């Protein structure tokens, strides 16, 4: 017989998200996938949201229109989890939009945007690593890049580069500490 009403609506896929955001730029999509990681999220969320970011930042770097493969489009989360996510993200966005305006046009040139894409690609890969709380700063940096691109705000992009540098330093510090600890525990 027919599926009970409401079952399809219990899951929200990344494909559904793209349909909702039809016609939005890759920067808007990057924001959707990065911003939730800025606040502490349940384990596994950064994995779900990290892969689309790898693809989107790669396309930004190559200056191509946003596209996601089917394997990513079919990944899904519960509708309730998605609503909770949106509830967290919307206030952050509204606050950010009041601060943004077009400025520092040098930072929004095609070359600067390619550089932003390359940095976001590196940060997206970091997001996929299972580092405790290691996804908040990279996600913040990607969000700043996305907002800067959306609003042509070069100041926001500069801030994105600064936070990106900080997050790479932090992640490197965490990895270095882990490697030293392993070296101490298992002397070769």
mmCIF file of N, CA, C and O in Angstrom, residues 97-187:
data_model
loop_
_atom_site.group_PDB
_atom_site.id
_atom_site.type_symbol
_atom_site.label_atom_id
_atom_site.label_comp_id
_atom_site.label_asym_id
_atom_site.label_seq_id
_atom_site.Cartn_x
_atom_site.Cartn_y
_atom_site.Cartn_z
ATOM 1 N N UNK A 97 24.548 39.733 8.590
ATOM 2 C CA UNK A 97 24.159 40.544 7.437
ATOM 3 C C UNK A 97 24.115 42.035 7.757
ATOM 4 O O UNK A 97 24.348 42.851 6.877
ATOM 5 N N UNK A 98 23.826 42.358 9.011
ATOM 6 C CA UNK A 98 23.769 43.785 9.389
ATOM 7 C C UNK A 98 25.155 44.425 9.352
ATOM 8 O O UNK A 98 25.282 45.635 9.205
ATOM 9 N N UNK A 99 26.203 43.603 9.517
ATOM 10 C CA UNK A 99 27.569 44.131 9.571
ATOM 11 C C UNK A 99 28.247 44.207 8.206
ATOM 12 O O UNK A 99 29.287 44.829 8.066
ATOM 13 N N UNK A 100 27.683 43.515 7.212
ATOM 14 C CA UNK A 100 28.357 43.381 5.927
ATOM 15 C C UNK A 100 27.940 44.454 4.932
ATOM 16 O O UNK A 100 26.807 44.885 4.908
ATOM 17 N N UNK A 101 28.920 44.870 4.110
ATOM 18 C CA UNK A 101 28.630 45.789 2.999
ATOM 19 C C UNK A 101 29.789 45.694 2.006
ATOM 20 O O UNK A 101 30.898 45.304 2.384
ATOM 21 N N UNK A 102 29.545 46.040 0.731
ATOM 22 C CA UNK A 102 30.649 45.973 -0.230
ATOM 23 C C UNK A 102 31.785 46.932 0.156
ATOM 24 O O UNK A 102 31.548 48.113 0.368
ATOM 25 N N UNK A 103 33.004 46.406 0.301
ATOM 26 C CA UNK A 103 34.190 47.216 0.603
ATOM 27 C C UNK A 103 35.447 46.423 0.248
ATOM 28 O O UNK A 103 35.380 45.215 0.070
ATOM 29 N N UNK A 104 36.591 47.110 0.190
ATOM 30 C CA UNK A 104 37.870 46.515 -0.216
ATOM 31 C C UNK A 104 37.723 45.673 -1.501
ATOM 32 O O UNK A 104 37.920 44.465 -1.475
ATOM 33 N N UNK A 105 37.388 46.319 -2.622
ATOM 34 C CA UNK A 105 37.148 45.563 -3.859
ATOM 35 C C UNK A 105 38.338 44.706 -4.309
ATOM 36 O O UNK A 105 38.154 43.697 -4.983
ATOM 37 N N UNK A 106 39.554 45.065 -3.876
ATOM 38 C CA UNK A 106 40.728 44.283 -4.234
ATOM 39 C C UNK A 106 40.596 42.836 -3.757
ATOM 40 O O UNK A 106 41.093 41.902 -4.385
ATOM 41 N N UNK A 107 39.898 42.655 -2.629
ATOM 42 C CA UNK A 107 39.736 41.324 -2.044
ATOM 43 C C UNK A 107 38.656 40.497 -2.746
ATOM 44 O O UNK A 107 38.481 39.324 -2.431
ATOM 45 N N UNK A 108 37.897 41.129 -3.658
ATOM 46 C CA UNK A 108 36.835 40.370 -4.325
ATOM 47 C C UNK A 108 37.131 40.199 -5.825
ATOM 48 O O UNK A 108 36.233 39.936 -6.610
ATOM 49 N N UNK A 109 38.389 40.354 -6.212
ATOM 50 C CA UNK A 109 38.789 40.109 -7.599
ATOM 51 C C UNK A 109 38.748 38.596 -7.861
ATOM 52 O O UNK A 109 38.822 37.808 -6.909
ATOM 53 N N UNK A 110 38.662 38.182 -9.146
ATOM 54 C CA UNK A 110 38.649 36.747 -9.439
ATOM 55 C C UNK A 110 39.834 35.995 -8.814
ATOM 56 O O UNK A 110 39.658 34.891 -8.303
ATOM 57 N N UNK A 111 41.017 36.599 -8.810
ATOM 58 C CA UNK A 111 42.182 35.938 -8.228
ATOM 59 C C UNK A 111 42.002 35.729 -6.718
ATOM 60 O O UNK A 111 42.277 34.654 -6.185
ATOM 61 N N UNK A 112 41.529 36.783 -6.039
ATOM 62 C CA UNK A 112 41.289 36.678 -4.588
ATOM 63 C C UNK A 112 40.238 35.609 -4.300
ATOM 64 O O UNK A 112 40.338 34.874 -3.316
ATOM 65 N N UNK A 113 39.230 35.513 -5.180
ATOM 66 C CA UNK A 113 38.178 34.517 -4.974
ATOM 67 C C UNK A 113 38.724 33.101 -5.174
ATOM 68 O O UNK A 113 38.342 32.176 -4.464
ATOM 69 N N UNK A 114 39.632 32.939 -6.150
ATOM 70 C CA UNK A 114 40.264 31.630 -6.346
ATOM 71 C C UNK A 114 41.084 31.256 -5.119
ATOM 72 O O UNK A 114 41.080 30.109 -4.678
ATOM 73 N N UNK A 115 41.801 32.236 -4.576
ATOM 74 C CA UNK A 115 42.601 31.999 -3.369
ATOM 75 C C UNK A 115 41.682 31.600 -2.214
ATOM 76 O O UNK A 115 41.976 30.651 -1.470
ATOM 77 N N UNK A 116 40.555 32.298 -2.089
ATOM 78 C CA UNK A 116 39.581 31.964 -1.038
ATOM 79 C C UNK A 116 39.089 30.533 -1.237
ATOM 80 O O UNK A 116 38.956 29.765 -0.277
ATOM 81 N N UNK A 117 38.826 30.149 -2.494
ATOM 82 C CA UNK A 117 38.372 28.785 -2.789
ATOM 83 C C UNK A 117 39.408 27.754 -2.384
ATOM 84 O O UNK A 117 39.081 26.724 -1.792
ATOM 85 N N UNK A 118 40.675 28.043 -2.686
ATOM 86 C CA UNK A 118 41.762 27.114 -2.348
ATOM 87 C C UNK A 118 41.878 26.948 -0.837
ATOM 88 O O UNK A 118 42.018 25.836 -0.325
ATOM 89 N N UNK A 119 41.783 28.061 -0.112
ATOM 90 C CA UNK A 119 41.874 28.005 1.357
ATOM 91 C C UNK A 119 40.665 27.241 1.911
ATOM 92 O O UNK A 119 40.805 26.396 2.802
ATOM 93 N N UNK A 120 39.476 27.505 1.365
ATOM 94 C CA UNK A 120 38.268 26.800 1.823
ATOM 95 C C UNK A 120 38.378 25.302 1.569
ATOM 96 O O UNK A 120 37.894 24.497 2.369
ATOM 97 N N UNK A 121 39.027 24.930 0.469
ATOM 98 C CA UNK A 121 39.214 23.516 0.158
ATOM 99 C C UNK A 121 40.045 22.853 1.264
ATOM 100 O O UNK A 121 39.675 21.803 1.788
ATOM 101 N N UNK A 122 41.151 23.497 1.632
ATOM 102 C CA UNK A 122 41.986 22.978 2.722
ATOM 103 C C UNK A 122 41.218 22.886 4.031
ATOM 104 O O UNK A 122 41.300 21.889 4.749
ATOM 105 N N UNK A 123 40.425 23.920 4.312
ATOM 106 C CA UNK A 123 39.637 23.946 5.550
ATOM 107 C C UNK A 123 38.551 22.871 5.555
ATOM 108 O O UNK A 123 38.238 22.289 6.584
ATOM 109 N N UNK A 124 37.976 22.603 4.367
ATOM 110 C CA UNK A 124 36.923 21.578 4.261
ATOM 111 C C UNK A 124 37.491 20.210 4.595
ATOM 112 O O UNK A 124 36.826 19.379 5.228
ATOM 113 N N UNK A 125 38.721 19.968 4.160
ATOM 114 C CA UNK A 125 39.373 18.697 4.459
ATOM 115 C C UNK A 125 39.606 18.590 5.970
ATOM 116 O O UNK A 125 39.363 17.549 6.579
ATOM 117 N N UNK A 126 40.031 19.694 6.597
ATOM 118 C CA UNK A 126 40.225 19.715 8.055
ATOM 119 C C UNK A 126 38.902 19.391 8.761
ATOM 120 O O UNK A 126 38.870 18.653 9.741
ATOM 121 N N UNK A 127 37.788 19.936 8.230
ATOM 122 C CA UNK A 127 36.466 19.684 8.822
ATOM 123 C C UNK A 127 36.147 18.194 8.869
ATOM 124 O O UNK A 127 35.420 17.743 9.747
ATOM 125 N N UNK A 128 36.649 17.450 7.899
ATOM 126 C CA UNK A 128 36.354 16.012 7.842
ATOM 127 C C UNK A 128 37.165 15.208 8.859
ATOM 128 O O UNK A 128 36.841 14.073 9.139
ATOM 129 N N UNK A 129 38.230 15.806 9.397
ATOM 130 C CA UNK A 129 39.065 15.095 10.370
ATOM 131 C C UNK A 129 38.353 15.021 11.717
ATOM 132 O O UNK A 129 37.727 15.988 12.145
ATOM 133 N N UNK A 130 38.449 13.881 12.400
ATOM 134 C CA UNK A 130 37.753 13.761 13.689
ATOM 135 C C UNK A 130 38.547 14.408 14.832
ATOM 136 O O UNK A 130 38.987 13.743 15.748
ATOM 137 N N UNK A 131 38.714 15.708 14.763
ATOM 138 C CA UNK A 131 39.443 16.423 15.813
ATOM 139 C C UNK A 131 38.411 17.049 16.752
ATOM 140 O O UNK A 131 37.578 17.829 16.302
ATOM 141 N N UNK A 132 38.449 16.721 18.051
ATOM 142 C CA UNK A 132 37.458 17.289 18.974
ATOM 143 C C UNK A 132 37.457 18.817 18.924
ATOM 144 O O UNK A 132 38.499 19.441 19.086
ATOM 145 N N UNK A 133 36.320 19.392 18.652
ATOM 146 C CA UNK A 133 36.111 20.841 18.523
ATOM 147 C C UNK A 133 37.045 21.464 17.470
ATOM 148 O O UNK A 133 37.158 22.676 17.389
ATOM 149 N N UNK A 134 37.665 20.613 16.655
ATOM 150 C CA UNK A 134 38.594 21.109 15.645
ATOM 151 C C UNK A 134 37.890 21.635 14.411
ATOM 152 O O UNK A 134 38.535 22.122 13.489
ATOM 153 N N UNK A 135 36.568 21.524 14.389
ATOM 154 C CA UNK A 135 35.849 21.987 13.206
ATOM 155 C C UNK A 135 35.267 23.397 13.350
ATOM 156 O O UNK A 135 34.848 23.990 12.373
ATOM 157 N N UNK A 136 35.281 23.947 14.566
ATOM 158 C CA UNK A 136 34.618 25.239 14.772
ATOM 159 C C UNK A 136 35.332 26.397 14.061
ATOM 160 O O UNK A 136 34.698 27.177 13.356
ATOM 161 N N UNK A 137 36.649 26.481 14.230
ATOM 162 C CA UNK A 137 37.392 27.579 13.580
ATOM 163 C C UNK A 137 37.421 27.452 12.060
ATOM 164 O O UNK A 137 37.150 28.440 11.367
ATOM 165 N N UNK A 138 37.721 26.263 11.499
ATOM 166 C CA UNK A 138 37.665 26.151 10.040
ATOM 167 C C UNK A 138 36.279 26.496 9.490
ATOM 168 O O UNK A 138 36.158 27.157 8.458
ATOM 169 N N UNK A 139 35.230 26.056 10.193
ATOM 170 C CA UNK A 139 33.862 26.351 9.746
ATOM 171 C C UNK A 139 33.593 27.853 9.811
ATOM 172 O O UNK A 139 32.934 28.415 8.924
ATOM 173 N N UNK A 140 34.109 28.506 10.843
ATOM 174 C CA UNK A 140 33.942 29.953 10.964
ATOM 175 C C UNK A 140 34.650 30.652 9.798
ATOM 176 O O UNK A 140 34.094 31.563 9.176
ATOM 177 N N UNK A 141 35.860 30.201 9.483
ATOM 178 C CA UNK A 141 36.604 30.799 8.373
ATOM 179 C C UNK A 141 35.848 30.630 7.050
ATOM 180 O O UNK A 141 35.682 31.582 6.292
ATOM 181 N N UNK A 142 35.347 29.416 6.790
ATOM 182 C CA UNK A 142 34.588 29.172 5.549
ATOM 183 C C UNK A 142 33.344 30.049 5.521
ATOM 184 O O UNK A 142 32.994 30.623 4.484
ATOM 185 N N UNK A 143 32.678 30.177 6.663
ATOM 186 C CA UNK A 143 31.475 31.021 6.742
ATOM 187 C C UNK A 143 31.816 32.479 6.424
ATOM 188 O O UNK A 143 31.067 33.162 5.721
ATOM 189 N N UNK A 144 32.951 32.951 6.945
ATOM 190 C CA UNK A 144 33.383 34.325 6.660
ATOM 191 C C UNK A 144 33.674 34.509 5.177
ATOM 192 O O UNK A 144 33.294 35.524 4.578
ATOM 193 N N UNK A 145 34.346 33.516 4.567
ATOM 194 C CA UNK A 145 34.604 33.587 3.124
ATOM 195 C C UNK A 145 33.291 33.650 2.351
ATOM 196 O O UNK A 145 33.134 34.463 1.448
ATOM 197 N N UNK A 146 32.355 32.775 2.719
ATOM 198 C CA UNK A 146 31.078 32.708 2.006
ATOM 199 C C UNK A 146 30.316 34.027 2.138
ATOM 200 O O UNK A 146 29.807 34.560 1.151
ATOM 201 N N UNK A 147 30.266 34.554 3.355
ATOM 202 C CA UNK A 147 29.577 35.841 3.569
ATOM 203 C C UNK A 147 30.264 36.954 2.791
ATOM 204 O O UNK A 147 29.600 37.795 2.193
ATOM 205 N N UNK A 148 31.603 36.962 2.829
ATOM 206 C CA UNK A 148 32.356 37.982 2.104
ATOM 207 C C UNK A 148 32.092 37.918 0.613
ATOM 208 O O UNK A 148 31.926 38.949 -0.052
ATOM 209 N N UNK A 149 32.010 36.704 0.079
ATOM 210 C CA UNK A 149 31.734 36.529 -1.352
ATOM 211 C C UNK A 149 30.310 36.958 -1.681
ATOM 212 O O UNK A 149 30.072 37.617 -2.696
ATOM 213 N N UNK A 150 29.363 36.586 -0.815
ATOM 214 C CA UNK A 150 27.957 36.926 -1.056
ATOM 215 C C UNK A 150 27.735 38.428 -1.066
ATOM 216 O O UNK A 150 26.996 38.951 -1.889
ATOM 217 N N UNK A 151 28.374 39.112 -0.120
ATOM 218 C CA UNK A 151 28.124 40.547 0.044
ATOM 219 C C UNK A 151 29.216 41.401 -0.595
ATOM 220 O O UNK A 151 29.240 42.608 -0.413
ATOM 221 N N UNK A 152 30.177 40.737 -1.313
ATOM 222 C CA UNK A 152 31.307 41.455 -1.918
ATOM 223 C C UNK A 152 32.044 42.286 -0.860
ATOM 224 O O UNK A 152 32.461 43.412 -1.104
ATOM 225 N N UNK A 153 32.150 41.714 0.341
ATOM 226 C CA UNK A 153 32.780 42.422 1.453
ATOM 227 C C UNK A 153 34.219 41.923 1.620
ATOM 228 O O UNK A 153 34.466 40.860 2.194
ATOM 229 N N UNK A 154 35.171 42.705 1.101
ATOM 230 C CA UNK A 154 36.575 42.329 1.163
ATOM 231 C C UNK A 154 37.110 42.255 2.583
ATOM 232 O O UNK A 154 37.993 41.455 2.887
ATOM 233 N N UNK A 155 36.550 43.064 3.465
ATOM 234 C CA UNK A 155 36.963 43.057 4.873
ATOM 235 C C UNK A 155 36.637 41.690 5.503
ATOM 236 O O UNK A 155 37.431 41.123 6.254
ATOM 237 N N UNK A 156 35.462 41.194 5.163
ATOM 238 C CA UNK A 156 35.022 39.893 5.670
ATOM 239 C C UNK A 156 35.933 38.786 5.125
ATOM 240 O O UNK A 156 36.269 37.845 5.841
ATOM 241 N N UNK A 157 36.353 38.906 3.863
ATOM 242 C CA UNK A 157 37.268 37.925 3.266
ATOM 243 C C UNK A 157 38.628 37.963 3.956
ATOM 244 O O UNK A 157 39.218 36.913 4.230
ATOM 245 N N UNK A 158 39.115 39.182 4.252
ATOM 246 C CA UNK A 158 40.392 39.310 4.977
ATOM 247 C C UNK A 158 40.311 38.608 6.322
ATOM 248 O O UNK A 158 41.235 37.912 6.730
ATOM 249 N N UNK A 159 39.194 38.819 6.998
ATOM 250 C CA UNK A 159 38.962 38.183 8.290
ATOM 251 C C UNK A 159 38.947 36.657 8.117
ATOM 252 O O UNK A 159 39.491 35.923 8.946
ATOM 253 N N UNK A 160 38.354 36.196 7.012
ATOM 254 C CA UNK A 160 38.327 34.767 6.711
ATOM 255 C C UNK A 160 39.728 34.199 6.584
ATOM 256 O O UNK A 160 40.031 33.135 7.141
ATOM 257 N N UNK A 161 40.617 34.920 5.872
ATOM 258 C CA UNK A 161 41.996 34.467 5.733
ATOM 259 C C UNK A 161 42.688 34.415 7.098
ATOM 260 O O UNK A 161 43.444 33.487 7.379
ATOM 261 N N UNK A 162 42.418 35.413 7.952
ATOM 262 C CA UNK A 162 43.036 35.444 9.283
ATOM 263 C C UNK A 162 42.569 34.255 10.129
ATOM 264 O O UNK A 162 43.387 33.561 10.750
ATOM 265 N N UNK A 163 41.264 33.998 10.141
ATOM 266 C CA UNK A 163 40.721 32.884 10.924
ATOM 267 C C UNK A 163 41.206 31.547 10.344
ATOM 268 O O UNK A 163 41.483 30.601 11.078
ATOM 269 N N UNK A 164 41.345 31.483 9.011
ATOM 270 C CA UNK A 164 41.858 30.267 8.365
ATOM 271 C C UNK A 164 43.277 29.984 8.860
ATOM 272 O O UNK A 164 43.607 28.846 9.214
ATOM 273 N N UNK A 165 44.103 31.016 8.908
ATOM 274 C CA UNK A 165 45.475 30.853 9.391
ATOM 275 C C UNK A 165 45.500 30.361 10.823
ATOM 276 O O UNK A 165 46.250 29.441 11.175
ATOM 277 N N UNK A 166 44.631 30.941 11.635
ATOM 278 C CA UNK A 166 44.516 30.566 13.042
ATOM 279 C C UNK A 166 44.065 29.108 13.181
ATOM 280 O O UNK A 166 44.622 28.340 13.974
ATOM 281 N N UNK A 167 43.073 28.717 12.374
ATOM 282 C CA UNK A 167 42.558 27.350 12.501
ATOM 283 C C UNK A 167 43.582 26.327 12.028
ATOM 284 O O UNK A 167 43.704 25.257 12.620
ATOM 285 N N UNK A 168 44.342 26.648 10.977
ATOM 286 C CA UNK A 168 45.385 25.721 10.520
ATOM 287 C C UNK A 168 46.453 25.584 11.613
ATOM 288 O O UNK A 168 46.901 24.478 11.919
ATOM 289 N N UNK A 169 46.819 26.707 12.222
ATOM 290 C CA UNK A 169 47.816 26.674 13.304
ATOM 291 C C UNK A 169 47.310 25.820 14.474
ATOM 292 O O UNK A 169 48.054 25.012 15.039
ATOM 293 N N UNK A 170 46.040 25.992 14.816
ATOM 294 C CA UNK A 170 45.449 25.247 15.929
ATOM 295 C C UNK A 170 45.422 23.748 15.632
ATOM 296 O O UNK A 170 45.849 22.926 16.452
ATOM 297 N N UNK A 171 44.932 23.388 14.440
ATOM 298 C CA UNK A 171 44.844 21.975 14.067
ATOM 299 C C UNK A 171 46.246 21.372 14.014
ATOM 300 O O UNK A 171 46.477 20.257 14.481
ATOM 301 N N UNK A 172 47.198 22.122 13.457
ATOM 302 C CA UNK A 172 48.583 21.647 13.394
ATOM 303 C C UNK A 172 49.116 21.415 14.814
ATOM 304 O O UNK A 172 49.760 20.416 15.082
ATOM 305 N N UNK A 173 48.809 22.341 15.716
ATOM 306 C CA UNK A 173 49.228 22.211 17.114
ATOM 307 C C UNK A 173 48.659 20.965 17.760
ATOM 308 O O UNK A 173 49.369 20.224 18.447
ATOM 309 N N UNK A 174 47.360 20.703 17.500
ATOM 310 C CA UNK A 174 46.703 19.515 18.057
ATOM 311 C C UNK A 174 47.366 18.249 17.501
ATOM 312 O O UNK A 174 47.695 17.323 18.241
ATOM 313 N N UNK A 175 47.569 18.215 16.180
ATOM 314 C CA UNK A 175 48.180 17.031 15.552
ATOM 315 C C UNK A 175 49.610 16.819 16.048
ATOM 316 O O UNK A 175 50.016 15.698 16.325
ATOM 317 N N UNK A 176 50.359 17.917 16.164
ATOM 318 C CA UNK A 176 51.740 17.850 16.631
ATOM 319 C C UNK A 176 51.797 17.276 18.055
ATOM 320 O O UNK A 176 52.598 16.414 18.366
ATOM 321 N N UNK A 177 50.896 17.761 18.908
ATOM 322 C CA UNK A 177 50.819 17.283 20.292
ATOM 323 C C UNK A 177 50.495 15.788 20.323
ATOM 324 O O UNK A 177 51.091 15.032 21.089
ATOM 325 N N UNK A 178 49.540 15.372 19.486
ATOM 326 C CA UNK A 178 49.179 13.948 19.414
ATOM 327 C C UNK A 178 50.373 13.108 18.967
ATOM 328 O O UNK A 178 50.651 12.053 19.541
ATOM 329 N N UNK A 179 51.092 13.584 17.946
ATOM 330 C CA UNK A 179 52.252 12.854 17.445
ATOM 331 C C UNK A 179 53.332 12.738 18.515
ATOM 332 O O UNK A 179 53.947 11.680 18.683
ATOM 333 N N UNK A 180 53.548 13.827 19.262
ATOM 334 C CA UNK A 180 54.551 13.791 20.339
ATOM 335 C C UNK A 180 54.131 12.812 21.437
ATOM 336 O O UNK A 180 54.954 12.076 21.963
ATOM 337 N N UNK A 181 52.839 12.811 21.766
ATOM 338 C CA UNK A 181 52.326 11.903 22.795
ATOM 339 C C UNK A 181 52.513 10.450 22.357
ATOM 340 O O UNK A 181 52.951 9.604 23.139
ATOM 341 N N UNK A 182 52.201 10.181 21.089
ATOM 342 C CA UNK A 182 52.380 8.823 20.560
ATOM 343 C C UNK A 182 53.858 8.434 20.606
ATOM 344 O O UNK A 182 54.208 7.319 21.004
ATOM 345 N N UNK A 183 54.731 9.372 20.240
ATOM 346 C CA UNK A 183 56.176 9.099 20.248
ATOM 347 C C UNK A 183 56.674 8.778 21.664
ATOM 348 O O UNK A 183 57.550 7.936 21.852
ATOM 349 N N UNK A 184 56.093 9.462 22.659
ATOM 350 C CA UNK A 184 56.484 9.208 24.048
ATOM 351 C C UNK A 184 55.973 7.858 24.536
ATOM 352 O O UNK A 184 56.670 7.134 25.250
ATOM 353 N N UNK A 185 54.734 7.527 24.140
ATOM 354 C CA UNK A 185 54.116 6.280 24.613
ATOM 355 C C UNK A 185 54.712 5.054 23.923
ATOM 356 O O UNK A 185 54.794 4.000 24.525
ATOM 357 N N UNK A 186 55.058 5.219 22.644
ATOM 358 C CA UNK A 186 55.630 4.093 21.898
ATOM 359 C C UNK A 186 57.008 4.475 21.356
ATOM 360 O O UNK A 186 57.163 4.750 20.176
ATOM 361 N N UNK A 187 58.015 4.467 22.238
ATOM 362 C CA UNK A 187 59.360 4.814 21.737
ATOM 363 C C UNK A 187 59.792 3.772 20.723
ATOM 364 O O UNK A 187 59.604 2.590 20.926
#
